[in-house]
Amino acid sequence: MRRARSLTRSPLPPDHECVAARGTGGRKRRKGKQRTGITMRDKRHLSLAAVPLAIGLAIAGNTARADDNWSDRFSFSGFASANYHITDDGAPYNGESGNGHDSKGSFQGTRIGLNFRADISERFNFAGQLFSTKDDEFGTHLDWGFGTLKLTDELDFRAGRIKYPAGLVGEYVDVGYAYPWISAPEVIYSELGAPNGPQITRESYTGVGLVGNHNAGDWTFGGNLFGGEVDLSDGSVRKLRGITVNADWNDLVLLQGTWYKGEMNDISAMPAMNGEDHEAWLLGARVDWNNVVVYSEYGHVEMGRIDAMQSDNWYATLGYRFGNLLPFINYQSLDKGKDASKSEQTIAGVGLRWDVMPRVALKAEINRIDTDKGEGLFAPGSQPGDEVMMYGFGLDTVF
């Protein structure tokens, strides 16, 4: 079987790539194999170490030596995305009024992030990310920041504000350069506040995590036990606990599953949710083989006795790489609520990613949004048309 080419060219300098991958306790690369880009295993390793994959934080060498310069223990990098969407309907999509995509055009999703890492010793490091987005009027906040203690070659302990470990691209969802779409499929990754949106993924959580990796031949198995709490724009999730497991075969196939549960608190927009358990399952698969690229995920959400918050959502993406071009098709389905609160929506689209040069990608998409019942991901009360066309353009870079 021919080895797959990676989805993107590597943003890491060649002399740093293997060092960064080894930093998570992953398998050392076999001699004689040349790295051609970011593979699926590297993406998972980097994200599990809370270093978003397409960014490439360069790790200093042996920091335990007495003659080390402290400046060598610090590294910085970043990413940026400029997105534009316009629809043929006045109802705001995937955002509140004035902050969603509509017929006036929107730069929602435009963002920039700066990452830093400090290698305090061979066994302990601290990493963080400052993040600014058009959605928040470019106010800067700490997206995540935490310490990692290396317990063994295959086991790490993390504590602090940690990127939410749910979804194939969840831990690097803000790094548009890392995946084919302009933005990650919204039926899974939209972070619209309750009672809107899928309520499957979150930005980050505050707490702890136990992350492990084990190599067995061509397979690499990983796990992440996590717990803590989540601060929302309208309330919080307490008593959070969950687990993510994954299996990677020869950098060609990645399988992943996540389960988590937490208690909703202080939700003023929907007080009936307070005290209810928010429970979700998320299953996904990614394939990158002989220029064929496939992503697919399914998510199920329950919110205690609140039928309106129950949902079953999924998407599937199929693409084929022609040199620096990656055309793809994408289909998404949102099925949320019951009876009077029922909401059904599908999004069918085509897209193109063009790697203009190393670390820079241009993207274009055309999507048709069909809303069969309710409002789906349109703003509440906006009364969208049954069929809405949306056009998008994006520019992604890492530095």
Coordinates of C-alpha atoms in Angstrom, one line a residue:
M1 CA 0.0 0.0 0.0
R2 CA 1.4 3.4 -1.0
R3 CA 1.9 5.8 1.9
A4 CA -0.6 8.6 2.0
R5 CA 0.3 12.2 1.4
S6 CA -0.7 14.5 4.2
L7 CA -3.6 16.9 3.8
T8 CA -1.4 19.9 4.2
R9 CA 2.2 20.8 3.7
S10 CA 4.0 20.9 7.0
P11 CA 4.3 24.3 8.7
L12 CA 7.1 22.9 10.9
P13 CA 10.7 23.4 10.0
P14 CA 12.1 19.9 9.1
D15 CA 14.5 19.9 12.1
H16 CA 11.6 20.4 14.5
E17 CA 8.9 18.1 13.3
C18 CA 10.0 14.8 14.8
V19 CA 11.0 16.5 18.1
A20 CA 7.5 17.9 18.4
A21 CA 5.9 14.6 17.7
R22 CA 8.1 12.8 20.3
G23 CA 7.1 15.3 22.9
T24 CA 3.8 13.6 23.5
G25 CA 5.2 10.2 24.1
G26 CA 4.4 9.0 20.6
R27 CA 6.3 6.5 18.4
K28 CA 9.7 7.5 17.1
R29 CA 9.7 7.7 13.3
R30 CA 11.4 4.8 11.6
K31 CA 14.7 5.4 10.0
G32 CA 14.7 5.8 6.2
K33 CA 11.2 7.3 6.0
Q34 CA 11.2 10.9 4.9
R35 CA 8.4 13.1 6.3
T36 CA 6.4 14.8 3.6
G37 CA 4.0 16.8 5.7
I38 CA 1.8 16.6 8.8
T39 CA 0.4 13.0 9.0
M40 CA -2.7 12.0 10.9
R41 CA -0.7 10.6 13.8
D42 CA 1.2 13.8 14.2
K43 CA -2.0 15.8 14.2
R44 CA -3.3 13.7 17.1
H45 CA 0.0 13.7 19.0
L46 CA 0.3 17.5 18.7
S47 CA -3.3 18.1 19.7
L48 CA -3.1 15.7 22.7
A49 CA -0.1 17.8 23.9
A50 CA -2.4 20.9 23.5
V51 CA -0.1 22.3 20.8
P52 CA -2.5 22.8 17.8
L53 CA -1.2 20.7 15.0
A54 CA -0.9 23.1 12.1
I55 CA 1.0 25.7 14.1
G56 CA 4.2 23.9 15.0
L57 CA 5.6 25.0 18.3
A58 CA 9.4 24.3 18.2
I59 CA 10.5 22.5 21.3
A60 CA 14.0 23.3 22.7
G61 CA 16.6 20.6 23.1
N62 CA 17.8 19.1 26.4
T63 CA 16.6 21.7 28.9
A64 CA 18.0 19.8 31.8
R65 CA 21.6 20.8 31.0
A66 CA 23.1 23.3 33.3
D67 CA 24.5 25.4 30.4
D68 CA 21.1 25.8 28.8
N69 CA 20.0 29.4 27.9
W70 CA 16.6 30.1 29.3
S71 CA 15.6 31.9 26.1
D72 CA 16.0 28.6 24.2
R73 CA 13.3 27.1 26.3
F74 CA 10.6 29.4 25.0
S75 CA 8.9 29.2 21.6
F76 CA 6.2 31.2 19.8
S77 CA 4.1 30.6 16.8
G78 CA 0.6 31.5 15.5
F79 CA -2.1 31.2 12.9
A80 CA -4.7 33.5 11.2
S81 CA -7.8 33.0 9.1
A82 CA -9.8 35.6 7.1
N83 CA -13.3 34.4 6.2
Y84 CA -16.1 35.9 4.3
H85 CA -19.6 34.5 3.8
I86 CA -22.7 35.8 2.1
T87 CA -26.2 34.3 1.6
D88 CA -29.3 35.1 -0.5
D89 CA -31.5 35.4 2.7
G90 CA -31.7 38.0 5.4
A91 CA -31.9 35.5 8.2
P92 CA -28.5 35.3 10.1
Y93 CA -27.0 31.8 9.9
N94 CA -24.8 30.3 12.6
G95 CA -24.9 33.4 14.7
E96 CA -27.1 35.9 16.4
S97 CA -28.6 38.9 14.6
G98 CA -25.8 41.1 13.3
N99 CA -23.2 38.4 13.9
G100 CA -24.2 35.6 11.6
H101 CA -23.9 35.0 7.8
D102 CA -26.7 36.8 5.9
S103 CA -27.4 38.6 2.6
K104 CA -25.4 41.6 3.8
G105 CA -22.2 39.5 3.9
S106 CA -20.2 38.7 7.0
F107 CA -16.5 38.3 8.1
Q108 CA -17.6 36.2 11.1
G109 CA -15.0 33.6 11.8
T110 CA -12.0 35.8 11.0
R111 CA -9.5 35.2 13.7
I112 CA -5.8 35.2 14.9
G113 CA -4.0 33.2 17.5
L114 CA -0.6 33.4 19.2
N115 CA 0.8 30.3 20.9
F116 CA 3.6 30.1 23.4
R117 CA 5.4 27.3 25.1
A118 CA 7.9 27.1 27.9
D119 CA 9.9 24.0 28.5
I120 CA 10.6 24.3 32.2
S121 CA 12.4 20.9 32.4
E122 CA 12.5 17.6 30.6
R123 CA 9.3 16.5 32.3
F124 CA 7.3 19.7 32.6
N125 CA 6.2 22.4 30.2
F126 CA 3.6 25.1 30.1
A127 CA 1.8 26.1 26.9
G128 CA -1.0 28.6 26.1
Q129 CA -2.8 30.4 23.4
L130 CA -4.0 34.0 23.1
F131 CA -7.0 34.3 20.7
S132 CA -8.8 37.1 19.0
T133 CA -11.8 36.9 16.7
K134 CA -14.2 39.1 14.7
D135 CA -17.1 37.4 16.6
D136 CA -15.9 39.1 19.8
E137 CA -14.9 42.4 18.2
F138 CA -11.3 41.2 18.3
G139 CA -11.1 41.2 22.0
T140 CA -8.1 39.1 23.1
H141 CA -8.5 36.3 25.7
L142 CA -6.7 33.2 26.9
D143 CA -8.2 30.4 24.8
W144 CA -6.2 27.8 26.7
G145 CA -3.2 27.6 29.0
F146 CA -2.0 24.8 31.2
G147 CA 0.9 22.7 32.4
T148 CA 1.9 19.2 31.3
L149 CA 3.8 16.8 33.5
K150 CA 5.3 13.8 31.8
L151 CA 4.7 10.8 34.1
T152 CA 6.1 8.2 31.7
D153 CA 7.1 7.9 28.1
E154 CA 3.4 7.1 27.3
L155 CA 1.5 9.1 29.9
D156 CA 1.1 12.8 30.6
F157 CA -0.9 14.7 33.3
R158 CA -2.3 18.1 32.4
A159 CA -3.9 20.8 34.5
G160 CA -5.3 24.3 33.7
R161 CA -7.5 25.7 31.0
I162 CA -7.5 23.0 28.4
K163 CA -8.8 22.8 24.8
Y164 CA -11.9 20.6 24.8
P165 CA -10.9 17.1 23.6
A166 CA -14.0 16.3 21.5
G167 CA -14.1 15.9 17.7
L168 CA -11.6 14.9 15.1
V169 CA -10.5 18.6 14.8
G170 CA -11.8 19.8 18.2
E171 CA -8.4 20.6 19.8
Y172 CA -7.2 22.6 16.8
V173 CA -10.6 23.8 15.4
D174 CA -9.5 27.4 15.2
V175 CA -6.5 26.6 13.0
G176 CA -8.2 26.7 9.6
Y177 CA -5.0 25.7 7.8
A178 CA -5.3 22.3 9.4
Y179 CA -8.4 21.0 7.5
P180 CA -10.1 21.4 4.1
W181 CA -13.2 23.5 5.0
I182 CA -13.4 27.2 5.6
S183 CA -14.7 26.4 9.0
A184 CA -15.3 23.0 10.7
P185 CA -18.8 21.5 10.0
E186 CA -21.2 23.6 12.0
V187 CA -23.7 20.8 12.8
I188 CA -20.9 19.4 15.1
Y189 CA -18.6 22.3 15.9
S190 CA -20.9 25.4 16.1
E191 CA -20.6 27.0 19.5
L192 CA -24.0 28.8 19.5
G193 CA -25.2 29.2 23.0
A194 CA -28.1 27.3 24.5
P195 CA -30.8 26.7 23.5
N196 CA -29.4 27.1 19.9
G197 CA -26.7 25.1 18.2
P198 CA -25.8 21.4 18.5
Q199 CA -24.2 21.8 22.0
I200 CA -21.7 19.1 21.2
T201 CA -18.2 20.8 21.4
R202 CA -16.9 23.6 23.6
E203 CA -14.0 26.0 23.4
S204 CA -12.2 24.7 26.4
Y205 CA -12.6 23.5 30.0
T206 CA -10.9 24.2 33.3
G207 CA -9.7 21.1 35.0
V208 CA -7.3 18.2 34.6
G209 CA -6.6 15.5 32.0
L210 CA -4.7 12.2 31.9
V211 CA -3.4 11.6 28.3
G212 CA -1.8 8.4 27.1
N213 CA -0.4 6.9 23.9
H214 CA 0.7 3.4 23.1
N215 CA 2.3 2.1 19.9
A216 CA 1.6 -1.5 18.7
G217 CA 3.1 -2.2 15.3
D218 CA 1.4 -0.1 12.7
W219 CA -1.3 1.0 15.2
T220 CA -1.1 3.8 17.8
F221 CA -3.7 3.9 20.5
G222 CA -4.5 7.0 22.5
G223 CA -6.8 7.9 25.4
N224 CA -7.7 11.1 27.3
L225 CA -9.5 11.0 30.7
F226 CA -10.7 14.6 31.5
G227 CA -12.7 16.4 34.1
G228 CA -13.5 19.9 35.4
E229 CA -15.9 22.6 34.4
V230 CA -16.9 24.8 31.5
D231 CA -17.7 28.5 31.5
L232 CA -20.3 29.5 29.0
S233 CA -21.4 32.9 27.8
D234 CA -24.7 32.2 29.5
G235 CA -24.0 29.9 32.5
S236 CA -21.7 27.0 33.1
V237 CA -21.2 23.2 33.0
R238 CA -20.1 21.7 36.3
K239 CA -19.1 18.2 37.4
L240 CA -17.7 17.6 33.9
R241 CA -16.2 14.2 33.2
G242 CA -15.4 12.4 30.0
I243 CA -13.1 10.2 27.9
T244 CA -11.8 10.3 24.4
V245 CA -10.2 7.3 22.8
N246 CA -8.6 6.9 19.3
A247 CA -6.8 4.5 17.1
D248 CA -4.5 5.4 14.3
W249 CA -3.4 2.9 11.6
N250 CA -0.2 3.6 9.8
D251 CA -1.0 7.3 9.4
L252 CA -3.8 6.4 7.0
V253 CA -6.9 5.9 9.1
L254 CA -7.9 7.6 12.4
L255 CA -10.8 6.4 14.4
Q256 CA -12.0 8.4 17.5
G257 CA -14.8 8.3 20.0
T258 CA -15.7 10.7 22.9
W259 CA -18.2 10.5 25.7
Y260 CA -18.8 13.2 28.3
K261 CA -21.3 14.3 30.9
G262 CA -21.8 17.4 33.0
E263 CA -24.4 19.4 34.9
M264 CA -25.9 22.6 33.5
N265 CA -26.0 25.6 35.8
D266 CA -27.1 29.3 35.7
I267 CA -28.6 29.2 32.2
S268 CA -30.7 32.3 32.1
A269 CA -31.8 31.9 28.5
M270 CA -33.5 28.6 29.3
P271 CA -33.8 28.1 33.1
A272 CA -35.4 24.7 32.7
M273 CA -31.9 23.4 31.8
N274 CA -30.5 24.2 35.2
G275 CA -29.6 21.1 37.1
E276 CA -30.0 18.9 34.0
D277 CA -27.3 16.5 32.9
H278 CA -25.7 17.4 29.5
E279 CA -24.5 14.1 28.0
A280 CA -23.0 13.6 24.6
W281 CA -21.4 10.9 22.4
L282 CA -19.2 11.7 19.4
L283 CA -17.8 9.2 16.9
G284 CA -15.5 10.1 14.0
A285 CA -13.3 8.7 11.3
R286 CA -10.7 10.3 9.1
V287 CA -9.0 8.7 6.0
D288 CA -6.1 10.0 4.0
W289 CA -5.0 7.4 1.4
N290 CA -3.7 7.7 -2.1
N291 CA -4.9 11.3 -2.4
V292 CA -8.4 10.4 -1.2
V293 CA -9.5 12.4 1.9
V294 CA -12.5 11.5 4.0
Y295 CA -13.9 13.0 7.2
S296 CA -17.1 11.8 8.9
E297 CA -18.5 12.4 12.4
Y298 CA -21.7 11.6 14.3
G299 CA -22.8 13.3 17.5
H300 CA -25.7 12.5 19.9
V301 CA -26.7 14.9 22.7
E302 CA -29.2 14.6 25.5
M303 CA -30.1 17.2 28.1
G304 CA -31.9 15.4 30.9
R305 CA -35.7 15.9 30.5
I306 CA -35.4 18.7 28.0
D307 CA -36.5 17.1 24.7
A308 CA -35.8 20.3 22.8
M309 CA -32.1 19.9 23.4
Q310 CA -31.8 16.3 22.2
S311 CA -30.0 16.0 18.9
D312 CA -28.5 13.6 16.4
N313 CA -26.2 15.3 14.0
W314 CA -23.6 14.1 11.4
Y315 CA -21.6 15.1 8.4
A316 CA -19.5 13.5 5.7
T317 CA -16.7 15.0 3.5
L318 CA -15.1 13.4 0.5
G319 CA -12.2 14.9 -1.4
Y320 CA -9.5 14.1 -3.9
R321 CA -6.1 15.8 -4.0
F322 CA -4.7 17.0 -7.3
G323 CA -1.3 18.4 -6.5
N324 CA -1.9 21.6 -4.5
L325 CA -5.7 21.5 -5.1
L326 CA -8.2 19.6 -3.0
P327 CA -11.8 19.7 -4.3
F328 CA -14.3 18.2 -2.0
I329 CA -18.0 17.6 -1.4
N330 CA -19.6 17.9 2.0
Y331 CA -23.0 17.0 3.5
Q332 CA -24.3 17.8 6.9
S333 CA -27.5 16.9 8.8
L334 CA -29.0 18.4 12.0
D335 CA -31.9 16.7 13.7
K336 CA -32.8 18.4 17.0
G337 CA -35.7 18.4 19.4
K338 CA -39.1 16.7 19.3
D339 CA -42.7 17.5 18.4
A340 CA -43.2 21.3 18.5
S341 CA -39.5 22.0 19.1
K342 CA -38.4 19.8 16.2
S343 CA -35.7 21.3 14.0
E344 CA -34.4 19.6 10.8
Q345 CA -31.8 21.0 8.5
T346 CA -29.3 19.8 5.9
I347 CA -26.3 21.5 4.3
A348 CA -25.0 20.2 1.0
G349 CA -21.9 21.9 -0.5
V350 CA -18.8 21.8 -2.7
G351 CA -15.5 23.3 -1.9
L352 CA -11.9 23.8 -3.1
R353 CA -8.7 24.2 -1.1
W354 CA -5.7 25.5 -2.9
D355 CA -2.3 25.4 -1.1
V356 CA -0.9 28.5 -2.8
M357 CA 2.5 28.2 -1.0
P358 CA 3.8 26.5 2.1
R359 CA 1.8 27.6 5.1
V360 CA -0.8 29.5 3.1
A361 CA -4.1 28.1 1.8
L362 CA -7.0 29.7 -0.1
K363 CA -10.5 28.2 0.1
A364 CA -13.9 28.6 -1.6
E365 CA -17.3 27.0 -0.9
I366 CA -20.8 26.9 -2.1
N367 CA -23.5 25.5 0.2
R368 CA -27.2 25.0 0.0
I369 CA -29.0 25.1 3.3
D370 CA -32.4 23.3 3.4
T371 CA -34.5 23.8 6.5
D372 CA -37.4 21.3 6.7
K373 CA -38.6 22.1 10.2
G374 CA -37.9 24.8 12.7
E375 CA -34.9 27.2 12.2
G376 CA -31.9 24.9 12.5
L377 CA -28.8 27.0 12.9
F378 CA -30.5 30.2 11.8
A379 CA -31.1 32.8 14.5
P380 CA -34.3 32.2 16.5
G381 CA -37.3 34.0 15.1
S382 CA -35.5 34.8 11.8
Q383 CA -37.9 32.8 9.6
P384 CA -35.4 31.7 6.9
G385 CA -36.4 30.5 3.5
D386 CA -36.8 26.7 2.9
E387 CA -33.7 26.8 0.7
V388 CA -30.8 29.3 1.2
M389 CA -27.6 29.5 -0.8
M390 CA -24.4 30.5 1.0
Y391 CA -21.1 31.4 -0.6
G392 CA -17.8 31.5 1.3
F393 CA -14.1 32.4 0.8
G394 CA -11.2 31.9 3.2
L395 CA -7.5 32.6 3.6
D396 CA -5.6 30.5 6.2
T397 CA -2.0 30.8 7.3
V398 CA 0.3 29.6 10.0
F399 CA 3.5 31.3 11.1

